PDB file of C-alpha atoms in Angstrom:
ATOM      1  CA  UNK A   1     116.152 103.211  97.872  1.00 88.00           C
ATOM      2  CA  UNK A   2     113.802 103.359  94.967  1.00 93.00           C
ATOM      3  CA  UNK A   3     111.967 101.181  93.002  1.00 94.00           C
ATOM      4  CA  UNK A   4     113.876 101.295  89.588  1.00 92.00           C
ATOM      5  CA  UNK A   5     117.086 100.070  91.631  1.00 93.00           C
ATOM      6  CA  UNK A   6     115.389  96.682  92.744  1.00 94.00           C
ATOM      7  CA  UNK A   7     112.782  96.322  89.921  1.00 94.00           C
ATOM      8  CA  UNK A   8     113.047  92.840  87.572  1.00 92.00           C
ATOM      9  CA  UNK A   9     113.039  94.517  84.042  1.00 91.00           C
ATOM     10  CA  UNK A  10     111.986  93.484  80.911  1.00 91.00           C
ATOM     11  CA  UNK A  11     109.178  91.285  82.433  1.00 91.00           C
ATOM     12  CA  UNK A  12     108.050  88.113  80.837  1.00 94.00           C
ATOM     13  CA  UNK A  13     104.107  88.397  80.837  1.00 95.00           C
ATOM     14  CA  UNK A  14     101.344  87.186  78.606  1.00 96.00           C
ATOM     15  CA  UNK A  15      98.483  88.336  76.698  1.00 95.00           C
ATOM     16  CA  UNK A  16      95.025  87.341  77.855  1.00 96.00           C
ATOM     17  CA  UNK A  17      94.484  85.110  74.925  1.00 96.00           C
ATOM     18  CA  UNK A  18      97.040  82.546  76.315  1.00 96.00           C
ATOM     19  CA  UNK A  19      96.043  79.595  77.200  1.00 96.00           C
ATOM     20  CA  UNK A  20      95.971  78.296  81.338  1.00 95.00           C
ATOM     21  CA  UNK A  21      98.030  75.675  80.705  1.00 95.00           C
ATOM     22  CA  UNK A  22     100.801  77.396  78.446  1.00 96.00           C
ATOM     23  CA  UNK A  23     100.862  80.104  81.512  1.00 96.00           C
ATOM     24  CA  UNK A  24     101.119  77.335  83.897  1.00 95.00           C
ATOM     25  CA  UNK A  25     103.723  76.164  82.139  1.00 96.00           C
ATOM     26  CA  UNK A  26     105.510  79.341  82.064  1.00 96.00           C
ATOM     27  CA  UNK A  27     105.017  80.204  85.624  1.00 95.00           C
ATOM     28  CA  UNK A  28     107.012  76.961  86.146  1.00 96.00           C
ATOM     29  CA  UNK A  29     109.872  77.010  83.896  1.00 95.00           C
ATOM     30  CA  UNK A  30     110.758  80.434  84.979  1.00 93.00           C
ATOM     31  CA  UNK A  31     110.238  79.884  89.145  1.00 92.00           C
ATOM     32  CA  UNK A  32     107.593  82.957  88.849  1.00 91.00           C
ATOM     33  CA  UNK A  33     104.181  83.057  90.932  1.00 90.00           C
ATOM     34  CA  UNK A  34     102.919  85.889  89.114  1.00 93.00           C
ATOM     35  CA  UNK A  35     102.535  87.157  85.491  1.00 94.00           C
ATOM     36  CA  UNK A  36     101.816  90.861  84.097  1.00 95.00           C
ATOM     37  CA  UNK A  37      98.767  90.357  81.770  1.00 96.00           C
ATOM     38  CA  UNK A  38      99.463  92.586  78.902  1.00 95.00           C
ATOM     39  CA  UNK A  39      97.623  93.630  75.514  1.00 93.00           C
ATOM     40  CA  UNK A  40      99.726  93.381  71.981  1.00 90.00           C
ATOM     41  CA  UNK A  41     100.521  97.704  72.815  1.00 89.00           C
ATOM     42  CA  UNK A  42     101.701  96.641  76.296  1.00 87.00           C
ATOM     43  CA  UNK A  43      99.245  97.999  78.588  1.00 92.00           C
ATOM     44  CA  UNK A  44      98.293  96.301  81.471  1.00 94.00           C
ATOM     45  CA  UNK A  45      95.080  94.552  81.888  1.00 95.00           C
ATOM     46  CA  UNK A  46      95.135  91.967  84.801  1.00 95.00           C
ATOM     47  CA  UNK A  47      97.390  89.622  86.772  1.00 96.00           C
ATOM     48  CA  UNK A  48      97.888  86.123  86.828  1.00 96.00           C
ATOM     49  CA  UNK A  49      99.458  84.552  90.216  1.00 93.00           C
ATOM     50  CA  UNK A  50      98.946  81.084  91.514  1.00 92.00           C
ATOM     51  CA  UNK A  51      96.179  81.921  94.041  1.00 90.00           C
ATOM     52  CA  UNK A  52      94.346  82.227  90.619  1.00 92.00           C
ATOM     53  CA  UNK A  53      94.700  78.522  89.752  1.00 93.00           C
ATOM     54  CA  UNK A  54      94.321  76.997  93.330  1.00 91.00           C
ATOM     55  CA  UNK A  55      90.216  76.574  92.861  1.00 90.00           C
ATOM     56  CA  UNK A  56      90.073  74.178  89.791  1.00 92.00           C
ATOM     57  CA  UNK A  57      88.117  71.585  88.501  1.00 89.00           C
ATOM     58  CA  UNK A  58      90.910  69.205  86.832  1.00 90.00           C
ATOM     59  CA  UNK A  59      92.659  69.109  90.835  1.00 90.00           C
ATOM     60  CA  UNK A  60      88.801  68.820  92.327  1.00 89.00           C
ATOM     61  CA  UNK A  61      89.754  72.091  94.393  1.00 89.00           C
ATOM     62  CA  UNK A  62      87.397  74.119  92.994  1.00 86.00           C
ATOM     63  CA  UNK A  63      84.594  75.684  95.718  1.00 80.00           C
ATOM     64  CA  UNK A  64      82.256  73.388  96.940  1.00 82.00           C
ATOM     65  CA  UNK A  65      79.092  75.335  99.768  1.00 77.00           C
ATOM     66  CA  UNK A  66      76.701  73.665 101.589  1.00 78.00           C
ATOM     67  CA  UNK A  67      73.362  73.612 100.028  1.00 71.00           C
ATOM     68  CA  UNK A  68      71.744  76.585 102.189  1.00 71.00           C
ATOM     69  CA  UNK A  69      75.027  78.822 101.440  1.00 74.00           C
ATOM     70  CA  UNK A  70      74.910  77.349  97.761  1.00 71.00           C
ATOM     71  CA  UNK A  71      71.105  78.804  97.742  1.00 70.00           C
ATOM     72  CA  UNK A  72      72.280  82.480  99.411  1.00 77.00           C
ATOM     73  CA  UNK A  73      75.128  83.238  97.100  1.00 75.00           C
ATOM     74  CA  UNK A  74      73.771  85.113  93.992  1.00 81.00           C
ATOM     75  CA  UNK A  75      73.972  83.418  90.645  1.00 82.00           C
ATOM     76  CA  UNK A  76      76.538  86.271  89.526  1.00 85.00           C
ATOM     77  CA  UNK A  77      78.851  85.422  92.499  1.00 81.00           C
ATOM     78  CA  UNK A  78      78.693  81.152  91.628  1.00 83.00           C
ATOM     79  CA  UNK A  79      79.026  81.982  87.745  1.00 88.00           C
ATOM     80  CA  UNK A  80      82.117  83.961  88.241  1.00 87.00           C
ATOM     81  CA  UNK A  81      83.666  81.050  90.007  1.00 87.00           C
ATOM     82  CA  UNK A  82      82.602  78.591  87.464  1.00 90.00           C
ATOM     83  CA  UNK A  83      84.642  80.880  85.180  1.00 91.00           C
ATOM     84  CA  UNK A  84      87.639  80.863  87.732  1.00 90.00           C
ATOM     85  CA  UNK A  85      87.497  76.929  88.064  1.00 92.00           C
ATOM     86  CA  UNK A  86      86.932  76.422  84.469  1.00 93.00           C
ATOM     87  CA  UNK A  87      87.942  79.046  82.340  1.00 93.00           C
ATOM     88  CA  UNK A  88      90.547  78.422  79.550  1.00 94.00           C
ATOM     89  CA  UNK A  89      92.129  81.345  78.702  1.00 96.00           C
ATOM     90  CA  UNK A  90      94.019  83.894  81.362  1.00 96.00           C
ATOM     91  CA  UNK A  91      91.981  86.685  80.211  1.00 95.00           C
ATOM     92  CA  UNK A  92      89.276  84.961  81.760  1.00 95.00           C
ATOM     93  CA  UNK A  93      90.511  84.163  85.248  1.00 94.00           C
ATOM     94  CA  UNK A  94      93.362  87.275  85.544  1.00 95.00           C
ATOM     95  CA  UNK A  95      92.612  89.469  88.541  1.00 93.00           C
ATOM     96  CA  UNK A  96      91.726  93.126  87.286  1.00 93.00           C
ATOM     97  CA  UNK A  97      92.089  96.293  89.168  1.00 90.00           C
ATOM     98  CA  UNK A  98      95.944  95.616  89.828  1.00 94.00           C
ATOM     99  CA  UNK A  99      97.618  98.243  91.772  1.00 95.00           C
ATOM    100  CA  UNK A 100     100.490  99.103  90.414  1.00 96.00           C
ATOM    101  CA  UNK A 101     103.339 101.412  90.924  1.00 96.00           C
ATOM    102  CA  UNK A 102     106.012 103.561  89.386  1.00 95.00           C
ATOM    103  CA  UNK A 103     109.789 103.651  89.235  1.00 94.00           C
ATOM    104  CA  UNK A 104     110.472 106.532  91.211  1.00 95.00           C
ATOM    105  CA  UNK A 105     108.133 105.320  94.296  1.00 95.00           C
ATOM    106  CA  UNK A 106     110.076 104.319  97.624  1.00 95.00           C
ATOM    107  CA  UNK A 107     110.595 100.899  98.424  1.00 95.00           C
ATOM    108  CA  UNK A 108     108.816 102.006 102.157  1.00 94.00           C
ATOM    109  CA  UNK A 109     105.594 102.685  99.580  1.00 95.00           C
ATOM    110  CA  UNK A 110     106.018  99.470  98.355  1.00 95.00           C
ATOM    111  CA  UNK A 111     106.036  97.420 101.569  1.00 95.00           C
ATOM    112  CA  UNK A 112     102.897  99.985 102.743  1.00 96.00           C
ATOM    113  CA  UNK A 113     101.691  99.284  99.086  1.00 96.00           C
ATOM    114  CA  UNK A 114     102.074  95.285  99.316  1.00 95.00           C
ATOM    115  CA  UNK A 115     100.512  95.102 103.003  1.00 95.00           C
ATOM    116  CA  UNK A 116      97.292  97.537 102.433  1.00 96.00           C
ATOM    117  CA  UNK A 117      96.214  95.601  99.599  1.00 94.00           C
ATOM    118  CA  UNK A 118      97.549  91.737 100.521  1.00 92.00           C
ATOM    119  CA  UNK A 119      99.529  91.393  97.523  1.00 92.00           C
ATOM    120  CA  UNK A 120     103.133  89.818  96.267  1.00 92.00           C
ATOM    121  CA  UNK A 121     103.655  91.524  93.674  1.00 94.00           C
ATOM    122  CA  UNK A 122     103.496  95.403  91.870  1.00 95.00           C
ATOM    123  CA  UNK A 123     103.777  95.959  88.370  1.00 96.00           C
ATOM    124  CA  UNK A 124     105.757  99.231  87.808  1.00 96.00           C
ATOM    125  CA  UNK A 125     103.882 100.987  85.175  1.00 95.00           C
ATOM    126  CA  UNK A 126     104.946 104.278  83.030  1.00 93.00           C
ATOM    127  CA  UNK A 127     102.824 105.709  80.479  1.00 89.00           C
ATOM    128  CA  UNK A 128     100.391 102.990  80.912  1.00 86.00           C
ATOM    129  CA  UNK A 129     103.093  99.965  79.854  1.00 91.00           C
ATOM    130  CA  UNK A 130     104.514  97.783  82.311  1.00 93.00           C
ATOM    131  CA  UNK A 131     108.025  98.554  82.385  1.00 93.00           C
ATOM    132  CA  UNK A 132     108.962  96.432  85.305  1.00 94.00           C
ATOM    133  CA  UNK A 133     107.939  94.198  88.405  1.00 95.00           C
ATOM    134  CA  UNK A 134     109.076  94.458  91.901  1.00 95.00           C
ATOM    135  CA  UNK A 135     107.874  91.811  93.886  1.00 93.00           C
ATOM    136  CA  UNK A 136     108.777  90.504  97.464  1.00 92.00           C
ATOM    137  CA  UNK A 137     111.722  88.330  95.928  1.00 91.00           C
ATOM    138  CA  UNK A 138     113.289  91.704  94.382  1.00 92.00           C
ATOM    139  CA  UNK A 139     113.051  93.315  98.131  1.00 94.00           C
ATOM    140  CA  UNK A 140     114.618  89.997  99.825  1.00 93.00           C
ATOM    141  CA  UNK A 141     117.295  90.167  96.876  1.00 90.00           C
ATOM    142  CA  UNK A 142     117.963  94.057  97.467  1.00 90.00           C
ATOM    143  CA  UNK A 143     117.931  93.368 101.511  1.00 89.00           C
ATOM    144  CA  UNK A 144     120.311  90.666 101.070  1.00 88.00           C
ATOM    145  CA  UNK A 145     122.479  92.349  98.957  1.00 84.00           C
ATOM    146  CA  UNK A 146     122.333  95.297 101.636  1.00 80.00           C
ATOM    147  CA  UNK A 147     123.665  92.749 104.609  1.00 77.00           C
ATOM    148  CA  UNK A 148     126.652  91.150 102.984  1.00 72.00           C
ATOM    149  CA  UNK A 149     128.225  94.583 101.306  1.00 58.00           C
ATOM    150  CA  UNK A 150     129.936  95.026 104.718  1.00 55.00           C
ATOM    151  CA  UNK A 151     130.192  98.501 105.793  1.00 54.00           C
ATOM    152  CA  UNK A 152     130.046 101.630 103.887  1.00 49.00           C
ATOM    153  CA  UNK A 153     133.082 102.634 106.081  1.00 54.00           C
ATOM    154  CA  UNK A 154     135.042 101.850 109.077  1.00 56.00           C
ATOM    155  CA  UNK A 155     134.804 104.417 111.218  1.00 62.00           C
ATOM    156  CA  UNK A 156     137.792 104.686 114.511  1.00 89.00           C
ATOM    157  CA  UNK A 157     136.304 104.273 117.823  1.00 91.00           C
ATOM    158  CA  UNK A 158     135.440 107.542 118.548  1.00 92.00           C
ATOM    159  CA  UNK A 159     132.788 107.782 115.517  1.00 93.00           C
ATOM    160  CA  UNK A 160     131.545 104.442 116.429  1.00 93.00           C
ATOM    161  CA  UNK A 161     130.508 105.412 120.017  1.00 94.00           C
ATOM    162  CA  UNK A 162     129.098 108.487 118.677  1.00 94.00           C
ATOM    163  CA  UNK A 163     127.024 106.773 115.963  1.00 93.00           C
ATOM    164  CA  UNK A 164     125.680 104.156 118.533  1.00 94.00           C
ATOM    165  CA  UNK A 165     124.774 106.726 121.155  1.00 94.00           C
ATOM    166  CA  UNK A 166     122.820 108.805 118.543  1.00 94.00           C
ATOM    167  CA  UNK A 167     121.219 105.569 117.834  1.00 94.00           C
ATOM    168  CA  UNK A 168     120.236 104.931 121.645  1.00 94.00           C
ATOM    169  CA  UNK A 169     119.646 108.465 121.703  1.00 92.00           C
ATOM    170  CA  UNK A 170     116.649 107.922 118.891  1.00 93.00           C
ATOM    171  CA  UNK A 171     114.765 105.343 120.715  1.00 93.00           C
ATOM    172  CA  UNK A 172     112.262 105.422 122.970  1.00 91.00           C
ATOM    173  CA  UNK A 173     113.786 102.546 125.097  1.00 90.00           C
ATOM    174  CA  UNK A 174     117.461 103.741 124.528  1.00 86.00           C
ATOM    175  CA  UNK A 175     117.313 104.735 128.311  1.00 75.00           C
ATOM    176  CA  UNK A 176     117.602 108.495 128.063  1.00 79.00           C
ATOM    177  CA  UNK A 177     121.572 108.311 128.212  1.00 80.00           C
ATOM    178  CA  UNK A 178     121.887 105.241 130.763  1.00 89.00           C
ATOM    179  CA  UNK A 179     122.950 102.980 128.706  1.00 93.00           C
ATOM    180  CA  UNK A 180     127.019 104.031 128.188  1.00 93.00           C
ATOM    181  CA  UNK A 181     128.642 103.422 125.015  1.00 95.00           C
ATOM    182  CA  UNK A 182     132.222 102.257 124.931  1.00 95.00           C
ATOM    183  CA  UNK A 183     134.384 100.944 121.761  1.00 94.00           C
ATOM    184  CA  UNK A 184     137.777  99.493 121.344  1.00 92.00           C
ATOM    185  CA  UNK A 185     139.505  98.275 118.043  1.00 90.00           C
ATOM    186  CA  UNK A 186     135.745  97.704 116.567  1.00 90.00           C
ATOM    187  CA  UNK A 187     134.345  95.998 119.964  1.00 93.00           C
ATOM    188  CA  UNK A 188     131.532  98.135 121.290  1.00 95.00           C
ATOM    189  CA  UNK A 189     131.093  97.790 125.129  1.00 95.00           C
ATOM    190  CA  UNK A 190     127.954  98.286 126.394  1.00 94.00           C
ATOM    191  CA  UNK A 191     126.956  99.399 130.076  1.00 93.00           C
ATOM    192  CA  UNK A 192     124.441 101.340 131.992  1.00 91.00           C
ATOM    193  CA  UNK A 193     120.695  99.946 133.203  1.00 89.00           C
ATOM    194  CA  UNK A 194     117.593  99.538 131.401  1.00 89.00           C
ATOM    195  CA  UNK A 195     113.932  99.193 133.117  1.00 87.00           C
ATOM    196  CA  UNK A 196     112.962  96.476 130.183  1.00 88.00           C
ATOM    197  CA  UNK A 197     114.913  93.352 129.727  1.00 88.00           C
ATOM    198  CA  UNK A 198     113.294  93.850 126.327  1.00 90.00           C
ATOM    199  CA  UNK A 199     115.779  96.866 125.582  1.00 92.00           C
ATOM    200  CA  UNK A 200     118.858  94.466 126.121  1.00 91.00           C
ATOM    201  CA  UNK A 201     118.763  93.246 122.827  1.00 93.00           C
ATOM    202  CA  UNK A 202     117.572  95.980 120.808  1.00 95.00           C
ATOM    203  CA  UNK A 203     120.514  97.779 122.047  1.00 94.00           C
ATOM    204  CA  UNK A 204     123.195  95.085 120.745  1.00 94.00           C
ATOM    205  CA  UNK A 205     121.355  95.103 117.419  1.00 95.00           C
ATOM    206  CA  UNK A 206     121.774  99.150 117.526  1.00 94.00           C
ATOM    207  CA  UNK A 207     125.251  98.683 117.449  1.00 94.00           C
ATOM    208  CA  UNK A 208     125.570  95.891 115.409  1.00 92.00           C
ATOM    209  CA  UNK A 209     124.261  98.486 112.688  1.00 90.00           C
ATOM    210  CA  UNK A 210     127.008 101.162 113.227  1.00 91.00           C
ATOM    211  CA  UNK A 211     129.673 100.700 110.298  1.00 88.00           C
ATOM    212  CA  UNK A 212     132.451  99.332 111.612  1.00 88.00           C
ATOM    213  CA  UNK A 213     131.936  97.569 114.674  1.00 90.00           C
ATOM    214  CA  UNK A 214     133.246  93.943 115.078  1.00 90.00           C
ATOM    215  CA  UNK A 215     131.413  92.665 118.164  1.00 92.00           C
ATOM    216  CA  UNK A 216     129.241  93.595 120.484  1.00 94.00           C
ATOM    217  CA  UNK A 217     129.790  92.727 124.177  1.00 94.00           C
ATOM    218  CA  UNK A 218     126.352  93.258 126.777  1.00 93.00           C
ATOM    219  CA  UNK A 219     127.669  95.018 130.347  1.00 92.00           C
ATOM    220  CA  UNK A 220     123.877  96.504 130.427  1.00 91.00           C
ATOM    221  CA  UNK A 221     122.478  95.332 134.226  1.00 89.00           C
ATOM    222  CA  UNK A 222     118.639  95.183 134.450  1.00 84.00           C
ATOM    223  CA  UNK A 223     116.090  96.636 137.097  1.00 81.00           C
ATOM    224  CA  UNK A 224     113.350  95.457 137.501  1.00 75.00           C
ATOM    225  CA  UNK A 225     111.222  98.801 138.476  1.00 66.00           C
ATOM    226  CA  UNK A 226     108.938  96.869 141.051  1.00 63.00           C
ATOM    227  CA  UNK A 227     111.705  95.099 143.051  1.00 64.00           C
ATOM    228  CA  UNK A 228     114.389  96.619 142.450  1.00 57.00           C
ATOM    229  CA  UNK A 229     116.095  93.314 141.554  1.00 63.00           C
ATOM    230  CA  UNK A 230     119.000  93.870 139.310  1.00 61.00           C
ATOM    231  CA  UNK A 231     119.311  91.801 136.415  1.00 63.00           C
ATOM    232  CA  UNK A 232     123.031  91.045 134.826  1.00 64.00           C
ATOM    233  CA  UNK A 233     123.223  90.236 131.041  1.00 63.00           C
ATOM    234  CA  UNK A 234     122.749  86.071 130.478  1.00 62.00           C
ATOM    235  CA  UNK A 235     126.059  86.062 128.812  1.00 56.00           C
ATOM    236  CA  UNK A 236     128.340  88.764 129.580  1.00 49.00           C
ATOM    237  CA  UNK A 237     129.529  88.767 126.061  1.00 46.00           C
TER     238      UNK A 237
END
């Protein structure tokens, strides 16, 4: 899946001349935490989220050291956050250096994109305009759309024990072939052994996957490798 197929688009942002308290008020109407900072031409110049407005002087939040860090910190470091806790104007407390994104990037770049650099949200940038957003909403959206489409088909039986030992098959803890696969009328059957009581349930999830299947029902015994003690499944079911 690609990022032009989960992307918000057009995206409300704001210039840096706007005013805190306008973008505030923006931020809020809408149910955004973040806004694209954009010149009059469209190209992007900074970010505005609500981590931005957390350290401010009207709330009484702003950063507050005690007097031997106070006389460590350079004077460049405590003026720029006088500016964040008092500026006016978004231009002057907008993150620069946004990382961005483009349309055609995987959504697995995005997630690798949003966890390298701790942030909620990409701007999806072409030609050096913001074109888009994807942010972790637009991925929670796409996911949930994903889950509730039902199955892309309904395979018979056979297909469906094929499909789930393939899955097994994959895995590292899929058993090497001892845990048996068996489906009826949609109802996968699972049996076999597993070392790691761990495995149990990352099998039934395996087949809950497969298109088509209806329920799962958990055969799989457990050995522990020490004892030998055999383990049956908690439920049966």
């Amino acid at each position: 899946m690609l990022v032009d197929t989960v992307m918000t688009a057009p995206v409300v942002s704001v210039d840096p001349s706007t005013s805190i308290a306008n973008a505030a008020k923006l931020m809020l109407s809408l149910r955004i935490s973040g806004l694209p900072v954009v010149e009059s031409d469209g190209t992007l110049v900074g970010m505005l989220s609500e981590g931005d407005l957390l350290r401010r002087s009207e709330l009484g939040t702003e950063r507050k050291r005690p007097w031997w860090l106070e006389f460590l910190a350079s004077p460049g470091k405590i003026a720029d956050e006088y500016v964040q806790s008092h500026g006016r104007k978004v231009g002057e407390i907008m993150a620069t250096g946004v990382v961005t994104t483009q349309r055609d990037a995987s959504l697995e770049d995005i997630v690798e994109l949003m966890r390298k650099h701790r942030v909620k949200r990409l701007p999806v940038v072409e030609d050096g305009k913001v074109i888009g957003i994807v942010a972790r909403s637009d991925l929670l959206r796409a996911l949930a759309k994903t889950l509730t489409a039902g199955p892309a088909i309904a395979g018979d039986d056979e297909r469906i024990e094929a499909a789930v030992t393939a899955e097994l098959n994959k895995q590292s803890w899929g058993g090497n072939g001892m845990i048996r696969v068996h489906a009826k009328d949609g109802t996968v059957e699972l049996t076999g052994a597993i070392f790691d009581e761990r495995a149990r349930l990352a099998a039934r999830v395996a087949a809950e996957n497969i298109p088509g299947v209806k329920s799962v029902s958990d055969q799989i015994v457990s050995v522990e490798p020490m004892s030998g003690m055999v383990l049956v499944s908690p439920t049966g079911s």
